[in-house]
Amino acid sequence: MRSLLLHPLAKPLVFVLCLLPLAWLVFGAINDQLGANPAEALIRSLGDWTLRFLCLTLAVTPLRVRTRTPQLARYRRMLGLFTFFYACLHLLAYGWLDMGLDMADIGRDILKRPFILVGFACWLLLLPLAATSFNRAVRWLGGRQWQALHRLAYVIAPLALLHFFWMKSGKNDFAEVAVYALVIAALLLERLVRYFKPKSRASA
Amino acid sequence: MFKHIHQPGHDHPVPSEITPRAAYESRRDWLRRVAAGAAAGGLAAWAARDALAQAARPGKLAALPGGKSAVAGAVTMEKVTDYKDAASYNNFYEFGTDKADPARTAHTLKTSPWTVEVEGLVKKPGKFGIEELLKLSAQEERIYRLRCVEGWSMVVPWVGYSLAELIKRVEPQGSAKYVEFVTLADKATMPGLRSGVLDWPYTEALRLDEAMHPLTLLAFGMYGEVLPNQNGAPVRLVVPWKYGFKSAKSIVKIRFVEKEPRTAWNKAAANEYGFYSNVNPDVDHPRWSQATERRIGEDGLFAKKRKTLMFNGYEAQVGQLYAGMDLRKNF
């Protein structure tokens, strides 16, 4: 497994896998496979995938530490950037398909509705993380500061969850939210546990 | 998007002069409409509109033809939504919360035998078998706009008769002010009941004058056939000027009461779903605007959404029911 993770083709393969949800959605849109309301299906699916990639990104370090698989580290940046990628598409789909790219309308909508505001705030918070993802930015910031900045992910995850919770709350439909909440809670708690364990080196 | 220009089963020519302006202004849409008109044979089909008003049958279920309705506003000339969409995109939480769920899971619903009990403040309470209800008054075809509170809409050719026909027969007492509709809640056949999303059974209610309005339909069919299970078979309510959730599905009890009843969605989120829930572009849902809507199957993926009309376009017919009322408070 560990040598597979280091295989030169492993990274491109994961990259392609990460694009599959998008490929499926584009295929579905072109072939009228997204049900009666394709716009809604696209916006929601892109949001779902953003949340899933966020969970995957946050799972890398706990998995790496707990299973002693340092090779996993080389996938973290790619998964994080895919989270940002799907977040951008989710925002674009909302702005375009739901709001007709009317910037004034979008601005008003963001300010008027806490549910939209929180989602937009998540995207804004992702911006500095994506912008400092390349190696030179890490060197420029210095490891410690870079790490401090990227702990923003711990703020983004609960906010993204709140955004999803609010979206579902009017319909009292919390089953799906609960699953993501459990996953994210577990991933964040794992970090707390490690942080407070004196012996092990705290690694984000 | 990517809709076929020629839709089998629905060769309705579209009289553009009564098409909502917002839709008409969209060039894409306009081009498609011209194409659809040409495909349907243009003027000849336009002249044969009355004959075509009876939507072509999808051929899935037993036929239930409806005659021409004399009720004002009963037949919109807008393009009828594809049966495929109307029968596969449903909010029917008893069969799951995803709108694709009911079409997959509602086959378990047993619609025969079926009785509707009428009780409460009426002189002639009683139980009506579905066969009896079907024959109680002449079935009419009503082509209504359907606006969901979620911001999408359809145009559905229902088959049924005015609820007022039934109400007149049971003779409400003077003290009856509201009509409550109780729908089926059967754990054995409805998988959605296992979730606590709503307080089952799903109930809805209207003020007596709303219930008596000729547009308020007791529906038994759509597209010239009996209702598919996922659309609320065998008998449901259709109140075209209110958000879709007011139109209770699979009704088993109609109760006449004096006080305004609590309704299922109102109990779940009173700040989001009011008792009246009239379609109103000026009163937003807390989490989204109600000013616009997406017409299912018609407005392309990248088309701007169309403007929502006051009372879903039925203001001329129902506006007087709410004269003097603050519709922001009584949302």
Coordinates of C-alpha atoms in Angstrom, one line a residue, chain A residues 29-32 35-40 42-44 96-100 102 105 109 112-116 166-173, chain B residues 1-3 84-85 88-89 91 93 97 99 150 152 197-198 265 268-269 272-273 284-289 294 296-297 301-305:
Chain A
A29 CA -26.5 18.0 -17.7
I30 CA -25.8 17.4 -21.4
N31 CA -27.8 14.2 -21.5
D32 CA -30.7 15.4 -19.4
G35 CA -33.9 15.0 -13.1
A36 CA -36.7 17.5 -13.6
N37 CA -34.7 20.4 -12.1
P38 CA -31.1 20.2 -13.4
A39 CA -30.1 23.6 -12.1
E40 CA -31.0 22.6 -8.5
L42 CA -26.1 20.9 -10.1
I43 CA -26.0 23.5 -7.4
R44 CA -26.7 21.0 -4.6
W96 CA -25.3 31.7 -12.6
L97 CA -28.1 29.2 -12.5
D98 CA -30.0 30.6 -9.5
M99 CA -29.2 34.3 -9.8
G100 CA -28.6 34.8 -13.5
D102 CA -26.8 39.5 -11.6
D105 CA -28.9 40.5 -6.8
D109 CA -28.9 37.8 -1.5
K112 CA -29.9 39.2 3.3
R113 CA -29.7 35.5 4.0
P114 CA -27.5 34.2 6.8
F115 CA -27.5 30.8 5.1
I116 CA -26.0 32.2 1.9
W166 CA -29.5 25.9 7.5
M167 CA -30.2 24.8 3.9
K168 CA -31.9 21.6 5.3
S169 CA -33.5 23.1 8.4
G170 CA -36.6 24.5 6.8
K171 CA -37.4 20.9 5.8
N172 CA -36.5 19.4 9.1
D173 CA -34.4 16.9 7.2
Chain B
M1 CA -31.7 22.6 -21.0
F2 CA -31.2 20.6 -24.1
K3 CA -34.9 20.0 -24.4
K84 CA -42.4 12.6 -17.0
D85 CA -41.4 15.6 -14.9
S88 CA -41.0 12.1 -11.1
Y89 CA -40.3 15.4 -9.2
N91 CA -42.5 16.4 -2.6
Y93 CA -42.4 13.2 2.4
T97 CA -37.6 13.6 1.4
K99 CA -38.0 14.8 -4.8
E150 CA -39.0 25.9 -3.1
W152 CA -40.0 26.0 -9.0
V197 CA -39.3 15.2 9.6
L198 CA -42.9 16.1 10.2
W265 CA -45.5 22.6 7.9
A268 CA -42.6 22.2 11.8
A269 CA -41.4 25.8 11.1
E272 CA -41.2 29.8 7.4
Y273 CA -44.6 28.4 6.5
D284 CA -39.7 36.1 0.9
H285 CA -39.1 32.8 2.5
P286 CA -36.4 33.4 5.2
R287 CA -33.8 31.5 3.2
W288 CA -34.6 32.4 -0.4
S289 CA -36.5 34.9 -2.4
R294 CA -37.9 28.2 -12.4
I296 CA -39.6 22.8 -14.7
G297 CA -38.6 21.4 -18.1
L301 CA -30.4 25.8 -17.4
F302 CA -28.9 29.2 -18.1
A303 CA -32.1 31.2 -18.6
K304 CA -33.0 33.8 -16.0
K305 CA -35.8 32.6 -13.8

